[in-house]
Coordinates of C-alpha atoms and ligand atoms in Angstrom, one line a residue:
X1 CA -11.4 -25.6 10.2
X2 CA -12.8 -27.5 7.2
X3 CA -11.2 -28.0 3.8
X4 CA -13.1 -25.1 2.4
X5 CA -13.8 -22.7 5.2
X6 CA -12.3 -21.4 8.4
X7 CA -14.1 -19.6 11.2
X8 CA -12.0 -16.6 12.3
X9 CA -13.3 -14.3 15.1
X10 CA -16.7 -15.9 14.5
X11 CA -16.7 -15.1 10.8
X12 CA -16.8 -17.9 8.2
X13 CA -14.2 -17.3 5.5
X14 CA -13.9 -19.4 2.3
X15 CA -10.3 -20.6 2.0
X16 CA -10.5 -21.3 -1.8
X17 CA -9.9 -19.2 -4.8
X18 CA -12.6 -17.1 -6.5
X19 CA -12.4 -17.6 -10.2
X20 CA -15.1 -16.8 -12.8
X21 CA -17.7 -16.4 -10.1
X22 CA -17.0 -19.8 -8.6
X23 CA -15.1 -21.1 -5.6
X24 CA -12.2 -23.2 -6.9
X25 CA -10.1 -25.7 -4.9
X26 CA -6.4 -26.6 -5.2
X27 CA -4.8 -30.0 -4.4
X28 CA -2.5 -28.4 -1.8
X29 CA -2.9 -25.9 1.0
X30 CA -0.7 -23.7 3.2
X31 CA -1.3 -22.7 6.8
X32 CA -2.2 -19.1 7.7
X33 CA -0.9 -18.3 11.1
X34 CA -2.0 -15.3 13.2
X35 CA 0.8 -13.0 14.4
X36 CA -1.1 -12.4 17.7
X37 CA -0.3 -15.8 19.2
X38 CA 1.3 -17.7 16.3
X39 CA -1.7 -20.1 16.1
X40 CA -2.9 -21.5 12.8
X41 CA -6.2 -19.9 11.8
X42 CA -6.9 -21.3 8.3
X43 CA -5.7 -23.7 5.7
X44 CA -5.6 -21.7 2.5
X45 CA -5.7 -23.3 -1.0
X46 CA -2.4 -22.8 -2.7
X47 CA -2.8 -21.8 -6.3
X48 CA -0.3 -22.3 -9.0
X49 CA -0.1 -21.9 -12.8
X50 CA -3.3 -23.8 -13.4
X51 CA -5.4 -21.5 -11.2
X52 CA -3.7 -18.4 -12.5
X53 CA -4.4 -19.5 -16.1
X54 CA -8.0 -20.1 -15.2
X55 CA -8.4 -16.7 -13.4
X56 CA -6.8 -14.8 -16.3
X57 CA -9.0 -16.6 -18.8
X58 CA -12.1 -15.8 -16.7
X59 CA -11.1 -12.2 -16.5
X60 CA -10.4 -12.1 -20.3
X61 CA -13.8 -13.6 -21.0
X62 CA -15.6 -11.1 -18.7
X63 CA -13.7 -8.1 -20.0
X64 CA -15.7 -7.0 -23.1
X65 CA -19.1 -6.9 -21.4
X66 CA -17.7 -5.1 -18.3
X67 CA -15.7 -2.6 -20.5
X68 CA -18.8 -1.9 -22.6
X69 CA -21.0 -1.1 -19.6
X70 CA -21.8 2.7 -19.4
X71 CA -19.5 4.2 -16.8
X72 CA -22.6 5.2 -14.7
X73 CA -23.7 1.5 -14.5
X74 CA -20.2 0.3 -13.6
X75 CA -19.9 3.0 -11.0
X76 CA -23.3 2.1 -9.5
X77 CA -22.1 -1.5 -9.0
X78 CA -18.9 -0.3 -7.4
X79 CA -20.9 2.0 -5.0
X80 CA -22.9 -1.2 -4.1
X81 CA -19.5 -2.8 -3.3
X82 CA -18.6 0.1 -1.1
X83 CA -22.0 -0.3 0.7
X84 CA -21.3 -4.0 1.1
X85 CA -18.0 -3.3 2.7
X86 CA -19.6 -0.8 5.1
X87 CA -22.3 -3.4 6.0
X88 CA -19.6 -6.0 6.8
X89 CA -17.1 -3.5 8.3
X90 CA -17.0 -5.2 11.7
X91 CA -16.4 -8.7 10.1
X92 CA -13.7 -7.3 7.9
X93 CA -12.0 -5.5 10.8
X94 CA -12.0 -8.5 13.1
X95 CA -10.8 -10.9 10.5
X96 CA -8.0 -8.6 9.2
X97 CA -6.9 -7.9 12.8
X98 CA -6.6 -11.6 13.6
X99 CA -4.9 -12.3 10.2
X100 CA -2.3 -9.5 10.1
X101 CA -2.1 -8.3 13.7
X102 CA -2.9 -4.6 13.0
X103 CA -5.0 -2.8 15.6
X104 CA -8.7 -3.5 15.6
X105 CA -9.4 0.1 16.4
X106 CA -7.5 1.3 13.3
X107 CA -9.3 -1.2 11.1
X108 CA -12.7 -0.1 12.5
X109 CA -12.2 3.6 12.3
X110 CA -9.6 4.2 9.6
X111 CA -8.7 1.3 7.4
X112 CA -12.0 -0.3 6.5
X113 CA -13.8 3.0 5.9
X114 CA -11.0 3.8 3.5
X115 CA -11.5 0.4 1.8
X116 CA -15.0 1.4 1.1
X117 CA -13.8 4.8 -0.1
X118 CA -11.4 3.1 -2.5
X119 CA -14.5 2.0 -4.5
X120 CA -16.8 5.0 -3.9
X121 CA -14.2 7.7 -4.7
X122 CA -13.1 6.0 -8.0
X123 CA -16.7 5.2 -8.9
X124 CA -17.5 8.9 -8.6
X125 CA -14.3 10.0 -10.2
X126 CA -14.7 7.7 -13.2
X127 CA -18.0 9.5 -14.0
X128 CA -16.2 12.8 -14.1
X129 CA -12.8 11.9 -15.5
X130 CA -13.2 9.2 -18.1
X131 CA -14.2 11.7 -20.8
X132 CA -12.5 14.6 -22.6
X133 CA -14.0 17.3 -24.7
X134 CA -13.3 16.8 -28.4
X135 CA -10.6 19.1 -29.8
X136 CA -10.8 20.9 -33.1
X137 CA -7.6 20.8 -35.1
X138 CA -7.7 22.6 -38.4
X139 CA -11.3 21.6 -38.9
X140 CA -10.6 18.0 -37.8
X141 CA -12.3 16.6 -34.7
X142 CA -9.9 14.9 -32.3
X143 CA -11.5 12.6 -29.8
X144 CA -9.6 11.4 -26.8
X145 CA -10.9 8.3 -25.1
X146 CA -9.8 6.3 -22.1
X147 CA -10.1 2.7 -23.2
X148 CA -9.8 0.1 -20.4
X149 CA -6.5 -1.7 -20.7
X150 CA -7.9 -5.3 -20.2
X151 CA -6.9 -7.7 -17.5
X152 CA -5.1 -6.1 -14.5
X153 CA -2.9 -8.3 -12.3
X154 CA -2.7 -7.0 -8.7
X155 CA -0.2 -8.3 -6.1
X156 CA -0.3 -7.0 -2.6
X157 CA 1.6 -7.1 0.7
X158 CA 0.4 -8.1 4.2
X159 CA 0.8 -4.9 6.2
X160 CA -2.6 -3.4 5.0
X161 CA -3.9 -6.2 2.7
X162 CA -7.4 -5.1 1.9
X163 CA -6.7 -1.4 1.9
X164 CA -3.8 -1.7 -0.5
X165 CA -5.6 -4.3 -2.8
X166 CA -8.7 -2.1 -3.1
X167 CA -6.6 1.0 -3.7
X168 CA -5.7 -0.7 -7.0
X169 CA -8.9 -2.7 -7.6
X170 CA -11.2 0.4 -7.2
X171 CA -9.7 2.4 -10.1
X172 CA -9.0 -0.6 -12.2
X173 CA -12.6 -1.8 -12.2
X174 CA -14.0 1.8 -12.4
X175 CA -12.0 2.3 -15.6
X176 CA -13.6 -0.9 -17.1
X177 CA -10.9 -3.5 -16.6
X178 CA -11.2 -6.9 -15.1
X179 CA -8.9 -8.0 -12.3
X180 CA -6.9 -10.9 -10.9
X181 CA -5.7 -10.4 -7.4
X182 CA -2.9 -12.4 -5.6
X183 CA -3.3 -11.6 -1.9
X184 CA -0.3 -11.9 0.5
X185 CA 0.1 -15.4 1.9
X186 CA 0.7 -13.9 5.4
X187 CA -2.8 -12.3 5.4
X188 CA -5.0 -13.8 2.7
X189 CA -8.4 -13.8 4.4
X190 CA -9.9 -10.4 3.7
X191 CA -9.6 -10.9 -0.1
X192 CA -11.8 -13.9 0.2
X193 CA -14.4 -11.9 2.1
X194 CA -14.2 -9.2 -0.6
X195 CA -15.1 -11.8 -3.2
X196 CA -18.3 -12.5 -1.3
X197 CA -19.1 -8.8 -1.1
X198 CA -18.4 -8.4 -4.9
X199 CA -20.8 -11.2 -5.7
X200 CA -23.5 -9.8 -3.5
X201 CA -23.1 -6.4 -5.0
X202 CA -23.7 -7.7 -8.5
X203 CA -20.2 -7.6 -9.9
X204 CA -20.5 -10.0 -12.9
X205 CA -18.7 -13.3 -12.8
X206 CA -15.0 -13.1 -13.9
X207 CA -14.7 -9.4 -13.4
X208 CA -13.0 -9.9 -10.0
X209 CA -10.9 -13.0 -9.4
X210 CA -8.7 -14.1 -6.5
X211 CA -5.9 -16.6 -6.7
X212 CA -4.5 -17.5 -3.3
X213 CA -1.0 -18.7 -2.9
X214 CA 2.6 -17.9 -2.2
X215 CA 4.7 -15.4 -4.2
X216 CA 6.6 -18.1 -6.0
X217 CA 3.7 -20.4 -6.5
X218 CA 0.9 -18.0 -7.6
X219 CA 2.5 -14.6 -7.9
X220 CA 5.3 -15.6 -10.3
X221 CA 3.0 -17.2 -12.9
X222 CA 0.7 -14.2 -12.7
X223 CA 3.4 -11.7 -13.3
X224 CA 4.7 -13.7 -16.3
X225 CA 1.3 -14.4 -17.8
X226 CA 1.2 -13.4 -21.5
X227 CA -2.5 -12.3 -21.3
X228 CA -2.3 -9.6 -18.6
X229 CA -2.4 -6.0 -19.7
X230 CA -1.3 -4.2 -16.5
X231 CA 0.7 -5.2 -13.4
X232 CA 0.1 -3.3 -10.2
X233 CA 2.5 -4.5 -7.5
X234 CA 2.8 -3.3 -3.9
X235 CA 5.6 -4.9 -1.9
X236 CA 9.4 -4.9 -1.4
X237 CA 12.2 -3.8 -3.7
X238 CA 13.8 -7.2 -4.1
X239 CA 10.4 -8.8 -5.2
X240 CA 9.9 -5.9 -7.6
X241 CA 13.2 -6.7 -9.2
X242 CA 12.2 -10.3 -9.7
X243 CA 8.8 -9.3 -11.1
X244 CA 10.2 -6.8 -13.5
X245 CA 12.2 -9.5 -15.2
X246 CA 9.1 -11.8 -15.5
X247 CA 6.9 -9.0 -16.9
X248 CA 9.5 -7.6 -19.3
X249 CA 9.0 -10.4 -21.8
X250 CA 5.4 -9.4 -22.3
X251 CA 6.0 -5.6 -22.3
X252 CA 3.4 -5.2 -19.5
X253 CA 3.1 -1.6 -18.1
X254 CA 3.9 -1.7 -14.4
X255 CA 2.9 0.4 -11.4
X256 CA 5.1 -0.2 -8.4
X257 CA 4.5 1.0 -4.8
X258 CA 7.6 -0.2 -2.9
X259 CA 9.5 0.4 0.3
X260 CA 10.8 3.5 2.0
X261 CA 13.2 5.0 4.4
X262 CA 11.5 8.3 4.9
X263 CA 12.9 11.2 6.9
X264 CA 11.2 13.3 9.5
X265 CA 13.0 16.7 9.6
X266 CA 12.5 18.8 12.7
X267 CA 13.8 22.4 12.4
X268 CA 14.8 24.7 15.3
X269 CA 11.6 26.7 14.8
X270 CA 9.3 23.7 15.0
X271 CA 6.4 23.2 17.3
X272 CA 8.0 20.5 19.5
X273 CA 4.7 19.1 20.7
X274 CA 3.7 18.5 17.1
X275 CA 7.1 17.0 16.2
X276 CA 7.0 14.6 19.1
X277 CA 3.4 13.5 18.2
X278 CA 4.4 12.9 14.6
X279 CA 7.5 11.0 15.8
X280 CA 5.5 8.7 18.1
X281 CA 3.0 8.0 15.3
X282 CA 5.8 6.1 13.5
X283 CA 5.2 3.1 15.9
X284 CA 1.7 2.6 14.5
X285 CA 1.2 -0.9 13.1
X286 CA 4.4 -1.8 14.9
X287 CA 6.2 0.3 12.3
X288 CA 5.1 -1.9 9.5
X289 CA 4.1 1.0 7.3
X290 CA 5.7 1.9 4.0
X291 CA 5.3 5.6 4.6
X292 CA 6.8 5.6 8.1
X293 CA 9.4 8.2 8.9
X294 CA 12.1 5.9 10.3
X295 CA 14.9 8.5 10.1
X296 CA 14.5 11.5 12.4
X297 CA 16.7 14.3 11.5
X298 CA 16.5 17.0 14.2
X299 CA 18.2 20.4 14.6
X300 CA 21.0 20.2 17.2
X301 CA 19.5 22.9 19.4
X302 CA 16.5 20.7 20.2
X303 CA 17.7 17.1 19.5
X304 CA 18.2 16.3 23.1
X305 CA 14.8 17.6 24.3
X306 CA 13.1 16.0 21.2
X307 CA 14.8 12.6 21.9
X308 CA 13.9 12.7 25.6
X309 CA 10.3 13.4 24.9
X310 CA 10.0 10.8 22.1
X311 CA 11.6 8.2 24.3
X312 CA 9.2 9.1 27.2
X313 CA 6.1 9.1 25.1
X314 CA 6.9 6.0 23.0
X315 CA 7.8 4.3 26.3
X316 CA 4.2 4.8 27.4
X317 CA 2.7 3.1 24.4
X318 CA 0.8 0.0 25.4
X319 CA 1.9 -3.2 23.6
X320 CA -0.4 -6.2 23.5
X321 CA -3.3 -7.9 21.8
X322 CA -4.5 -5.7 18.9
X323 CA -8.1 -6.7 19.6
X324 CA -7.9 -4.7 22.8
X325 CA -9.0 -1.1 22.1
X326 CA -6.3 0.1 24.5
X327 CA -3.4 -1.4 22.7
X328 CA -1.1 0.9 20.7
X329 CA 1.6 -1.4 19.4
X330 CA 0.9 -5.0 18.3
X331 CA 3.0 -7.9 17.2
X332 CA 5.1 -8.3 14.0
X333 CA 3.6 -10.3 11.1
X334 CA 5.7 -13.5 11.2
X335 CA 8.5 -15.3 12.9
X336 CA 10.7 -14.7 9.9
X337 CA 10.0 -10.9 10.0
X338 CA 10.5 -10.8 13.8
X339 CA 13.9 -12.4 13.4
X340 CA 14.8 -9.9 10.6
X341 CA 14.0 -7.0 12.9
X342 CA 16.0 -8.6 15.8
X343 CA 18.9 -9.0 13.3
X344 CA 18.7 -5.3 12.1
X345 CA 18.9 -4.0 15.7
X346 CA 21.6 -6.4 16.9
X347 CA 23.8 -5.4 13.9
X348 CA 23.1 -1.7 14.5
X349 CA 24.1 -1.9 18.1
X350 CA 27.2 -3.9 17.2
X351 CA 27.9 -1.2 14.7
X352 CA 27.9 1.6 17.4
X353 CA 24.2 2.6 17.7
X354 CA 22.8 3.1 21.2
X355 CA 19.2 2.1 22.1
X356 CA 17.6 4.8 24.3
X357 CA 14.3 2.8 24.3
X358 CA 13.6 -0.9 23.5
X359 CA 16.3 -2.6 21.5
X360 CA 14.9 -6.1 21.7
X361 CA 11.8 -8.3 21.9
X362 CA 9.2 -7.7 24.5
X363 CA 10.0 -10.6 26.8
X364 CA 7.0 -10.1 29.0
X365 CA 4.6 -10.7 26.1
X366 CA 6.8 -13.2 24.2
X367 CA 5.7 -14.3 20.8
X368 CA 6.2 -11.8 18.0
X369 CA 6.1 -8.6 20.1
X370 CA 9.1 -6.3 19.6
X371 CA 9.6 -3.3 21.8
X372 CA 9.3 0.2 20.3
X373 CA 13.0 1.1 19.7
X374 CA 14.7 4.4 19.5
X375 CA 18.4 4.4 18.4
X376 CA 20.9 7.2 18.4
X377 CA 24.5 7.4 17.2
X378 CA 24.0 5.2 14.2
X379 CA 26.5 5.9 11.4
X380 CA 25.0 7.7 8.4
X381 CA 26.1 4.8 6.1
X382 CA 25.1 2.0 8.5
X383 CA 22.6 -0.6 7.4
X384 CA 20.1 0.7 10.1
X385 CA 20.2 4.2 8.6
X386 CA 20.0 3.2 5.0
X387 CA 17.9 0.1 4.7
X388 CA 14.1 -0.3 5.2
X389 CA 13.6 -2.1 8.6
X390 CA 9.7 -2.2 8.5
X391 CA 9.4 -2.6 12.2
X392 CA 9.0 -0.4 15.4
X393 CA 12.5 1.0 15.1
X394 CA 13.6 4.6 14.5
X395 CA 16.9 6.4 14.5
X396 CA 17.5 10.0 15.6
X397 CA 20.4 12.1 14.3
X398 CA 21.2 15.9 14.5
X399 CA 21.9 18.6 11.9
X400 CA 23.1 22.2 12.1
X401 CA 22.1 23.9 8.9
X402 CA 19.2 23.8 6.5
X403 CA 21.4 22.6 3.7
X404 CA 22.7 19.8 5.9
X405 CA 19.1 18.8 6.8
X406 CA 18.1 18.6 3.1
X407 CA 21.3 16.6 2.2
X408 CA 20.6 14.1 5.0
X409 CA 16.9 13.8 4.1
X410 CA 17.8 13.1 0.5
X411 CA 20.7 10.8 1.3
X412 CA 18.7 7.6 0.5
X413 CA 18.0 5.4 -2.4
X414 CA 14.3 5.5 -1.5
X415 CA 11.9 8.4 -2.0
X416 CA 8.4 7.5 -0.8
X417 CA 7.7 10.3 1.6
X418 CA 9.3 13.1 3.7
X419 CA 7.9 15.0 6.6
X420 CA 9.1 18.3 7.9
X421 CA 8.2 20.3 11.0
X422 CA 8.9 24.0 10.9
X423 CA 7.3 27.3 12.0
X424 CA 8.7 29.2 9.1
X425 CA 6.5 29.2 6.0
X426 CA 9.3 30.4 3.6
X427 CA 11.4 27.5 4.9
X428 CA 8.5 25.1 4.4
X429 CA 8.2 26.1 0.8
X430 CA 11.9 26.1 0.1
X431 CA 12.8 22.8 1.8
X432 CA 9.7 20.9 0.5
X433 CA 10.7 21.9 -3.1
X434 CA 14.2 20.4 -2.5
X435 CA 13.1 17.1 -1.0
X436 CA 13.1 14.1 -3.3
X437 CA 10.0 12.1 -2.4
X438 CA 6.6 11.3 -3.8
X439 CA 4.8 12.9 -0.9
X440 CA 6.0 15.7 1.4
X441 CA 4.1 16.5 4.5
X442 CA 4.6 19.9 6.2
X443 CA 3.6 20.1 9.9
X444 CA 1.2 17.1 9.3
X445 CA 1.4 13.4 8.6
X446 CA -0.6 10.9 6.6
X447 CA -3.1 13.4 5.2
X448 CA -3.9 12.8 1.5
X449 CA -6.8 12.9 -0.9
X450 CA -7.5 9.9 -3.1
X451 CA -7.5 12.1 -6.1
X452 CA -3.9 13.3 -5.5
X453 CA -1.0 11.5 -7.0
X454 CA 0.7 8.9 -4.8
X455 CA 3.9 6.9 -5.4
X456 CA 7.6 6.9 -4.9
X457 CA 10.8 8.3 -6.3
X458 CA 14.0 6.3 -6.5
X459 CA 13.7 2.7 -5.3
X460 CA 10.3 3.5 -3.8
X461 CA 8.4 2.8 -6.9
X462 CA 7.4 3.4 -10.5
X463 CA 4.5 5.6 -11.5
X464 CA 1.8 7.5 -9.6
X465 CA -1.7 6.5 -8.7
X466 CA -4.7 8.3 -7.4
X467 CA -7.3 10.3 -9.4
X468 CA -6.5 10.8 -13.0
X469 CA -3.1 9.2 -12.5
X470 CA -4.8 5.9 -11.7
X471 CA -6.9 6.2 -14.8
X472 CA -3.8 7.1 -16.9
X473 CA -2.3 3.8 -15.8
X474 CA -5.4 1.5 -16.1
X475 CA -6.4 2.8 -19.5
X476 CA -5.1 2.9 -23.0
X477 CA -5.5 6.6 -23.9
X478 CA -6.6 6.8 -27.6
X479 CA -6.7 9.7 -29.9
X480 CA -9.2 9.4 -32.8
X481 CA -9.1 12.0 -35.6
X482 CA -12.2 12.6 -37.7
X483 CA -11.7 14.4 -41.0
X484 CA -14.3 17.1 -41.6
X485 CA -15.2 16.0 -45.2
X486 CA -14.4 12.4 -45.5
X487 CA -11.3 11.1 -47.2
X488 CA -10.4 14.2 -49.1
X489 CA -8.9 15.9 -46.0
X490 CA -7.4 12.9 -44.4
X491 CA -3.8 13.7 -45.1
X492 CA -3.4 16.7 -42.9
X493 CA 0.0 16.2 -41.3
X494 CA 0.8 16.7 -37.6
X495 CA 0.8 20.0 -35.9
Ligands
NAD1 P1 7.0 -8.8 -0.6 O1 7.7 -8.2 -1.7 O2 7.7 -9.9 0.1 O3 5.6 -9.5 -1.0 C1 4.6 -8.7 -1.6 C2 3.7 -9.6 -2.5 O4 4.5 -10.1 -3.5 C3 3.2 -10.8 -1.7 O5 1.8 -11.0 -2.2 C4 4.1 -12.0 -2.2 O6 3.4 -13.2 -2.2 C5 4.4 -11.5 -3.6 N1 5.6 -12.2 -4.2 C6 6.7 -12.6 -3.6 N2 7.6 -13.1 -4.4 C7 7.0 -13.0 -5.6 C8 7.4 -13.4 -7.0 N3 8.6 -14.0 -7.2 N4 6.6 -13.2 -8.0 C9 5.4 -12.6 -7.8 N5 4.9 -12.2 -6.6 C10 5.7 -12.4 -5.5 O7 6.6 -7.7 0.4 P2 5.9 -7.8 1.9 O8 7.0 -8.3 2.8 O9 4.7 -8.6 1.7 O10 5.5 -6.3 2.2 C11 6.4 -5.4 2.8 C12 6.9 -4.4 1.7 O11 5.9 -3.8 1.1 C13 7.8 -3.3 2.3 O12 8.9 -3.1 1.6 C14 6.9 -2.1 2.3 O13 7.5 -0.9 2.3 C15 6.1 -2.4 1.0 N6 4.9 -1.6 0.9 C16 4.8 -0.5 0.1 C17 3.7 0.3 0.1 C18 3.6 1.5 -0.8 O14 2.5 2.0 -1.0 N7 4.7 2.0 -1.4 C19 2.6 -0.1 0.9 C20 2.7 -1.1 1.7 C21 3.9 -1.9 1.7

């Protein structure tokens, strides 16, 4: 490990910031620890107000020229970024796995291809969507334009760092904005590799900037900066509350993608094989997935069989090193998070819940490995039933009627997603329309087009992104009205 680079899984990663097309150092650093073995893997430069000021200034300087580029030229550069990601897919996958502990096989086959898609899809979509036919209003010509908003601040969590960052960076850049990203301090490396890829792809200096650092050190000054025009945050509800106060003074529009406590509702007419498969998918990424269906609400006629089968199948999941292709469930991100999960389950059990699988750390593996855990008999108002756990822990409860199922599913302050399994098409339509959630999956899970709206209701977020919804957020939509005959007709009044 040098003062400027770390070698992670054989890949050299610059540990400094990326500001205005230059690598920039800070006086202090923080240690990046791998969740796989709790070993230090990099010393990351810790940014503060000075680095944030420099990055926002660089983004501001680069903004007019980037915004003025024809959409086709911008999109071509972003397609080159997508190509650069594909060319370095294996490096990105290995580094991200070492850094955040998610499965290498998921990074290779799902996450990193999606990272490239986050650029390619929005590059393509910008060419189609950032225009609107002129409208004729009583002989006046009304022109609607999508003007880029300016400098976009992007703050991201550790559970899918590059995928979640690029999901915001792709549309923000495609719409003509410049960007300052503050990656998660628990998994900061992939953002640095992305800076190299951006530079190689011809993204002009200052269009994309990275300030590394902690939430308080670098995130807080970025959210309070008076010269940012949009704030896209993905993370927890408590942090969102803090950020909202900081951003309020500058009246900055916010897009929040926050936590969840999503239900999986299994009706008596469900395909049980499918329901069990969807249930066991919830242990992916050791349950550190915002969209995870942590509350399983199952018709009383099949709750016993469903529970037995979930326990049996989840009990066969292989836990271990995420670099091993055979591993299904990896370690938790940090010692702090591991202790939080232990605390959640200990309190749940003390409160009457019964673990039918797991219920504690994996003592054979040690470290930050927590066993897939299935709890029953948790009270509806217990912490384990109502709060986001963000670990490999699910609860199962029974219902008797459709109304009860809907009431239980909606009995949460969150509203990110809901999944239902039913063989009855009328019920599928009826129940999905009653569920309060940003995304509802019927007899499927995790399927979504990037042009569809994504976001949460309730505490799960503010706003929607994806397709036109992203462009609505990252642009200032302007209406220009042209009089037909000069000034004489300019006082038309509204209609
Ligand atoms: P977190 O809120 O602790 O941190 C998220 C980011 O905010 C990090 O980069 C952190 O450094 C930064 N931050 C922390 N304090 C800050 C402050 N005062 N000012 C500015 N920035 C600050 O969340 P986490 O633990 O990293 O991530 C897990 C959470 O993210 C879960 O709640 C999960 O559900 C949520 N999440 C949501 C989605 C979604 O799409 N809805 C996706 C992934 C994760």
